[in-house]
Coordinates of C-alpha atoms in Angstrom, one line a residue:
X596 CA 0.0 0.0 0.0
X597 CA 1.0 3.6 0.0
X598 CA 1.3 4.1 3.4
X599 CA 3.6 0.9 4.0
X600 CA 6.0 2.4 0.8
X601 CA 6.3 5.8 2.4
X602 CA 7.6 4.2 5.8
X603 CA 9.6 2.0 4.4
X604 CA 11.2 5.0 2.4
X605 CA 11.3 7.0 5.5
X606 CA 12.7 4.5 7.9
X607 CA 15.5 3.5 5.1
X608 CA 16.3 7.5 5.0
X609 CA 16.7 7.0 8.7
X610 CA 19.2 4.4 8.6
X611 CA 21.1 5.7 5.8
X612 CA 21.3 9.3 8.0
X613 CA 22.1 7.8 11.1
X614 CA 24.9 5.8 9.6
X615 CA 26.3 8.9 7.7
X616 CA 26.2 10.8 11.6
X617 CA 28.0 7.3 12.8
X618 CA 30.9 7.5 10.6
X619 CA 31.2 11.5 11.4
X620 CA 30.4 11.1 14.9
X621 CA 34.5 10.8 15.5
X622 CA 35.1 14.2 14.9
X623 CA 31.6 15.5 15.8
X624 CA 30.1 13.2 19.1
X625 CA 27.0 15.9 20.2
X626 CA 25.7 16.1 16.8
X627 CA 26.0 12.1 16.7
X628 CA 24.0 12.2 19.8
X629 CA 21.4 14.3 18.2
X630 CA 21.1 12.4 15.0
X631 CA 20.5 9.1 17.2
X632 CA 17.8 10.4 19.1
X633 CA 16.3 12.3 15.8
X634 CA 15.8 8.9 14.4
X635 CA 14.6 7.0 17.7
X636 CA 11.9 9.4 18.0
X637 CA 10.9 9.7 14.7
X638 CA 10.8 6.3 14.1
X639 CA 8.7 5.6 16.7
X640 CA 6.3 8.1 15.7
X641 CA 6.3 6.7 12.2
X642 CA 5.9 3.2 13.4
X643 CA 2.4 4.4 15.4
X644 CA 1.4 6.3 12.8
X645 CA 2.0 3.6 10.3
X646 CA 0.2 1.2 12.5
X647 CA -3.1 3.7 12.6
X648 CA -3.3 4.7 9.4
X649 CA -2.6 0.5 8.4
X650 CA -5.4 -0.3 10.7
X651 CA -7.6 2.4 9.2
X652 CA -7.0 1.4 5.6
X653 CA -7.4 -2.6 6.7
X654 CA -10.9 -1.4 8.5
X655 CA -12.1 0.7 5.2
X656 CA -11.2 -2.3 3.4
X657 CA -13.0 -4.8 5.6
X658 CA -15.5 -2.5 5.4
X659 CA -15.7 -2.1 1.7
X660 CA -15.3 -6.0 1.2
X661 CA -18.0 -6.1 3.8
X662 CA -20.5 -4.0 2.2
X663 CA -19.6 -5.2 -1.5
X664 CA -20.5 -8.9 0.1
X665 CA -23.8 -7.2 1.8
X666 CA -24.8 -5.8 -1.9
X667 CA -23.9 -9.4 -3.6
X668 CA -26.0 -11.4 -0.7
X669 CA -28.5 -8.6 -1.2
X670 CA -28.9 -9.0 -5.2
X671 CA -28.9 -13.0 -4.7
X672 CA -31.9 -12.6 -2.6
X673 CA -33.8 -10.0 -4.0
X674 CA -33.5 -12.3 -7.1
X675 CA -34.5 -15.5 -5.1
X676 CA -37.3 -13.2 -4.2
X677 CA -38.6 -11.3 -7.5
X678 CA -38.0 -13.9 -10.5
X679 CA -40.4 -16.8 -8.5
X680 CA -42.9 -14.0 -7.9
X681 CA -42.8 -12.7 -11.7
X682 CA -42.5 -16.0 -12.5
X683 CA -45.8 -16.9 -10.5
X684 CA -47.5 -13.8 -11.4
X685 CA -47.0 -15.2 -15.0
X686 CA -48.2 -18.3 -14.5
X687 CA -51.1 -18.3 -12.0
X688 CA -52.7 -14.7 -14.1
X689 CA -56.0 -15.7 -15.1
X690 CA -57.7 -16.4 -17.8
X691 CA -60.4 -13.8 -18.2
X692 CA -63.7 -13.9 -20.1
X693 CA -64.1 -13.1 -24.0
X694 CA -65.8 -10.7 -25.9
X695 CA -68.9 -13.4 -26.3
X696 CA -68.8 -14.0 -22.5
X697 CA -69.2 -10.2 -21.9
X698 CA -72.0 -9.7 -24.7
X699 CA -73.7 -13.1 -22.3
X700 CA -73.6 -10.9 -19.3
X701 CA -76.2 -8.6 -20.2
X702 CA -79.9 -8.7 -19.6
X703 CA -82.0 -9.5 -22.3
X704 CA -83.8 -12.8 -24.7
X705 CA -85.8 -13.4 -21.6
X706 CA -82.8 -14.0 -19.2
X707 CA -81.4 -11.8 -16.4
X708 CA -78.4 -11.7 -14.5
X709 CA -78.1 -10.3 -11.6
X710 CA -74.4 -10.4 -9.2
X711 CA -74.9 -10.8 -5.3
X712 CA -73.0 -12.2 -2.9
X713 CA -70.1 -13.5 -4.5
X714 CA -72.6 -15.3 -6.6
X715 CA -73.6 -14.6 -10.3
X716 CA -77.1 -15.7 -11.0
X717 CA -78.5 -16.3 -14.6
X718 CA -82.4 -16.4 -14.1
X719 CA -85.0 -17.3 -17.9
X720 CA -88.6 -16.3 -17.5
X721 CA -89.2 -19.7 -16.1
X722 CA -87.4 -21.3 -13.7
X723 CA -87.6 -25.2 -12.5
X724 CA -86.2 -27.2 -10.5
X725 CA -83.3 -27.8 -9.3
X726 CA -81.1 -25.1 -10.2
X727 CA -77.4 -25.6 -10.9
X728 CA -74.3 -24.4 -9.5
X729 CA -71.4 -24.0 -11.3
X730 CA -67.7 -23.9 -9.8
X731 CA -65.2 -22.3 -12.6
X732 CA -62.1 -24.0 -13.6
X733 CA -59.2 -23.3 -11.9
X734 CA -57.8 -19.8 -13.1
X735 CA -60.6 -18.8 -15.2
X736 CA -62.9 -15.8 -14.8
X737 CA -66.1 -16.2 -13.4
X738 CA -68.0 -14.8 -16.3
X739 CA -66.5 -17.1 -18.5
X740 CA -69.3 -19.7 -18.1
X741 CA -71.9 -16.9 -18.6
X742 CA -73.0 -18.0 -22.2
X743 CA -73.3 -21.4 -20.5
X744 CA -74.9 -20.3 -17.9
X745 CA -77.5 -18.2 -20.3
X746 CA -78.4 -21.6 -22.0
X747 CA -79.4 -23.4 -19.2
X748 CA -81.1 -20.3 -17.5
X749 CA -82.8 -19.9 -21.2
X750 CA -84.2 -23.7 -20.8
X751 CA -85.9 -22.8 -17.2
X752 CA -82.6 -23.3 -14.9
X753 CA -81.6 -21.2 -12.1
X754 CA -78.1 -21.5 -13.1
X755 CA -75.2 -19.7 -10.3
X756 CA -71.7 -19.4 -11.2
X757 CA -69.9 -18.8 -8.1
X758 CA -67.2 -16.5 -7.7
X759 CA -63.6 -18.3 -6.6
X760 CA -60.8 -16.6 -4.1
X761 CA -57.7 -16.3 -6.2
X762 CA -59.6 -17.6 -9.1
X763 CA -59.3 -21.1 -7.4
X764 CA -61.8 -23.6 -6.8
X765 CA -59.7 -25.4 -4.2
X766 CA -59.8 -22.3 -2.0
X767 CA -63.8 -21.6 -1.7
X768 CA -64.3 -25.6 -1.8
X769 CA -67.6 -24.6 0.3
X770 CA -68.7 -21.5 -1.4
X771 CA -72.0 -23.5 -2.3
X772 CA -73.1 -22.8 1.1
X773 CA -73.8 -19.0 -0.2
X774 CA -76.1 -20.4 -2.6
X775 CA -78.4 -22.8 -0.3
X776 CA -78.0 -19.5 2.0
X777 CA -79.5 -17.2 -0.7
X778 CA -81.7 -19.5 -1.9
X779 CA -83.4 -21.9 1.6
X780 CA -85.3 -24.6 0.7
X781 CA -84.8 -24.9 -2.8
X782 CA -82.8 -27.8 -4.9
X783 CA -79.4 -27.7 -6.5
X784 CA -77.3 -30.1 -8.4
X785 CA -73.7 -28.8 -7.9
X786 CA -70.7 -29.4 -10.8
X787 CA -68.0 -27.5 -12.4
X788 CA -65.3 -27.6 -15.3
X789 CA -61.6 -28.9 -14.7
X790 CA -60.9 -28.0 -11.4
X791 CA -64.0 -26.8 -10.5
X792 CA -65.5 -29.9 -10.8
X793 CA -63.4 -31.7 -8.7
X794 CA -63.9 -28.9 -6.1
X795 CA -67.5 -29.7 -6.8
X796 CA -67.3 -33.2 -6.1
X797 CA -65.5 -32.7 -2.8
X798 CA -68.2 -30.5 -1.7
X799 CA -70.9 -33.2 -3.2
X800 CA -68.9 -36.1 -1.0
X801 CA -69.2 -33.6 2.2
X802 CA -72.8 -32.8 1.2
X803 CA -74.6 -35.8 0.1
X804 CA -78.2 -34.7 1.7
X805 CA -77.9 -31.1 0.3
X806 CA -77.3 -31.3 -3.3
X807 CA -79.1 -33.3 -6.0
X808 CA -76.7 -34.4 -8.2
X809 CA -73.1 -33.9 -9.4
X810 CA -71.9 -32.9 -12.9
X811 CA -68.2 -32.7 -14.3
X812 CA -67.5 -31.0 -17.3
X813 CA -63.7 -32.0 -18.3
X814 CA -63.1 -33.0 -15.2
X815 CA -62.8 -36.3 -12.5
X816 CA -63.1 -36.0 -8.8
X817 CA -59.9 -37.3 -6.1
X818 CA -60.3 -39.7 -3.2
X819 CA -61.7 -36.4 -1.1
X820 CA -64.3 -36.2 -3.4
X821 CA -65.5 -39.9 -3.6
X822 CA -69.1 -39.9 -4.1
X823 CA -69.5 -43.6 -4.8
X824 CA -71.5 -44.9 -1.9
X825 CA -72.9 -41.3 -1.7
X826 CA -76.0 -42.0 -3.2
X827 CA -76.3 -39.2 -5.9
X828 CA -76.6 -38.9 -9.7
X829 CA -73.8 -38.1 -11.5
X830 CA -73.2 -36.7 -15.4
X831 CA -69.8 -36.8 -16.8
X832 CA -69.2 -35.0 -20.1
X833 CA -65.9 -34.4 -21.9
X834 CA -65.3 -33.2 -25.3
X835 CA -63.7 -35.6 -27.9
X836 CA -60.7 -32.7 -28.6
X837 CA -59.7 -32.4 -24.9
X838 CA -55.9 -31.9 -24.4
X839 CA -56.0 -30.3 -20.8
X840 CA -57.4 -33.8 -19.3
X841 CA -55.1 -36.7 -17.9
X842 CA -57.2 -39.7 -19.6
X843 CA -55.3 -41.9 -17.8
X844 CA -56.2 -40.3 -14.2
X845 CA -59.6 -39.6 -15.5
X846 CA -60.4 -43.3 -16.0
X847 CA -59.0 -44.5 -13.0
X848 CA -61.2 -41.7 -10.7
X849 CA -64.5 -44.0 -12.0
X850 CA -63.4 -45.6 -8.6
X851 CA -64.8 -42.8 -7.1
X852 CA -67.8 -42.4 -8.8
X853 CA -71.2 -44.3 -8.9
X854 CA -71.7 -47.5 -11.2
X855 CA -74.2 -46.1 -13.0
X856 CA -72.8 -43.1 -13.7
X857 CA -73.6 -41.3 -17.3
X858 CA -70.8 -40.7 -19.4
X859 CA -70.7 -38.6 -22.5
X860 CA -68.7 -37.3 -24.8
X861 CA -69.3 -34.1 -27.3
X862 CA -67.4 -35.3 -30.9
X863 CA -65.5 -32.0 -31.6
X864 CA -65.1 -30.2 -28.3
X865 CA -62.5 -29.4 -26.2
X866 CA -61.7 -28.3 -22.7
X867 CA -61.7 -25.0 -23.7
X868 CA -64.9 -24.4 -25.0
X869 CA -67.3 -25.8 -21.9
X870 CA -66.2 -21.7 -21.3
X871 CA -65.4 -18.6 -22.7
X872 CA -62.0 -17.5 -22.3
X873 CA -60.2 -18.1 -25.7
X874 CA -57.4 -20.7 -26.4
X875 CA -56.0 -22.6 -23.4
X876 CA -52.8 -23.4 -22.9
X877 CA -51.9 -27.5 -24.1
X878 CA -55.5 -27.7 -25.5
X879 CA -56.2 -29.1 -28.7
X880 CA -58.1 -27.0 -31.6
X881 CA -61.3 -28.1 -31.2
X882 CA -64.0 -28.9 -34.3
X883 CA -66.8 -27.4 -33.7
X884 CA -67.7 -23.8 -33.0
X885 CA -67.9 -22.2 -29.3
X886 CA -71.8 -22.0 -29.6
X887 CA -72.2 -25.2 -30.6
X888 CA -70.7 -27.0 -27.5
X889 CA -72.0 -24.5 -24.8
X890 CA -75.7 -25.4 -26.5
X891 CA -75.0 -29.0 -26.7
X892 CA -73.3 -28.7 -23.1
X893 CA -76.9 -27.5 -21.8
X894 CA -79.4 -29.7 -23.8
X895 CA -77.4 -32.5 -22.5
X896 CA -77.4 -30.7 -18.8
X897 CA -81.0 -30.3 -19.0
X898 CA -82.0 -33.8 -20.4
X899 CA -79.8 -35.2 -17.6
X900 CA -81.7 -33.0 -15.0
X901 CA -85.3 -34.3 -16.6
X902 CA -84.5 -38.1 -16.0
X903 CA -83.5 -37.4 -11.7
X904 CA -86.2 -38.4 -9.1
X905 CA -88.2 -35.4 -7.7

């Protein structure tokens, strides 16, 4: 360092001076005598000043290595912290509802919807009994369903699509419990698409003596929604195009399910299109139009809903 040249450069002056007053001191002894103690004393000051002003270059330099680690520990971290949250902002932002699902939404044709409660409620000019409730996929926007919805509403059923925290199923599992709340006395068949169903499902299983029936669209309940022994009627309908679907888990959850269970499938459709909420992710192209399945969705709903005991 600097400080370590410049005492090395004074202390070698030092020597060199007090050797030079040595070699005269035969012929001049006091000024020997002064030289000597000169160089004791300034040596010893420049030793302790050395020493200072080394420890106070070390400290800034532990300090600086210090802080430079602080500022590396502190980018590592705020990246460990950011890039998983931008990451899962990407990938859990919703899908939100179309230009067709938006036009559904309005009154009008002899429907009305109305939002209360978490709940949104598609009402024709008659309504029969029971009424559905619908649980949205997992990451899809409510009104999604709402041309759905306006089908069945349009054939006489009371038809609720209700409202998810975090756009997830799995976290408003009992959210049903708003709509037997809004609406005492009066009978529902609970279902949903993808996720939503097996949300459904688990509250079906937990709820055997409340609901009517059970209906998954694209979707196949777990072992916490095992309705088997549960006594209730259950639809199952999954379009032919469906890429979003595990076939292999959705056979094996017929386990869960009742024996007589009515399975259908709608040639041309895909997961995408029991909704409205444009292409999905992994989905395949499906072929037929939008309108199509949501109509063929509810005839099938409705026919399903004529056939259960009163």
């Amino acid at each position: 360092t600097i400080v370590t040249k410049e005492r090395y450069i004074f202390m070698r002056a030092c020597e060199l001076k007090l050797a030079h007053e040595r070699f005269l001191g035969k012929k001049q002894p006091h000024r020997c005598r002064q030289s000597v103690r000169f160089c004791v004393l300034m040596r010893k000051r420049t030793v302790i000043a050395t020493y200072y002003l080394t420890r106070k270059t070390h400290t800034a330099k532990r300090g600086t290595r210090v802080n430079r680690r602080m500022k590396r520990w502190g980018l590592v971290l705020a990246a460990a912290v950011v890039l998983p949250a931008a990451a899962a902002a990407w990938y859990f932002q919703p899908y939100e509802a179309d230009s067709a699902a938006i036009r559904a939404m309005r009154d009008g044709e002899g429907v009305s919807v109305a939002k209360k409660h978490g709940l949104i409620v598609f009402e024709g000019s008659e309504v029969r009994p029971p009424g559905i409730i619908l649980y949205p996929g997992g990451l899809i926007a409510p009104e999604s369903y709402a041309p759905l919805a306006r089908a069945l509403a349009a054939s006489g059923r009371r038809t609720v699509i209700v409202k998810m925290p975090f756009y997830l199923a799995g976290a408003g599992v009992d959210r049903a419990d708003r709509v037997f709340a809004a609406y005492p006395g009066e009978a529902f068949v609970i279902g949903g698409h993808s996720l939503g169903g097996t949300m459904a499902a688990r509250y079906a299983a937990s709820h055997p003596g409340q609901v009517s029936g059970l209906f998954l669209l694209a979707a196949y309940p777990d072992k916490q929604g095992n309705v088997r022994h549960a006594n209730l009627p259950v639809l199952s309908l999954i379009g032919s195009r469906d890429g979003i679907v595990d076939r292999e888990k959705w056979e094996q959850a017929a386990q869960f399910l009742p024996a007589d269970t009515a399975y259908i499938t709608i040639e041309g459709g895909n997961h995408t299109q029991f909704g409205s909420y444009g292409p999905q992710r992994g989905d395949y192209p499906a072929a037929i139009l939008p309108h199509d399945q949501w109509q063929q969705t509810a005839s099938i709903l409705d026919g399903w809903l004529r056939r259960l005991p009163r």
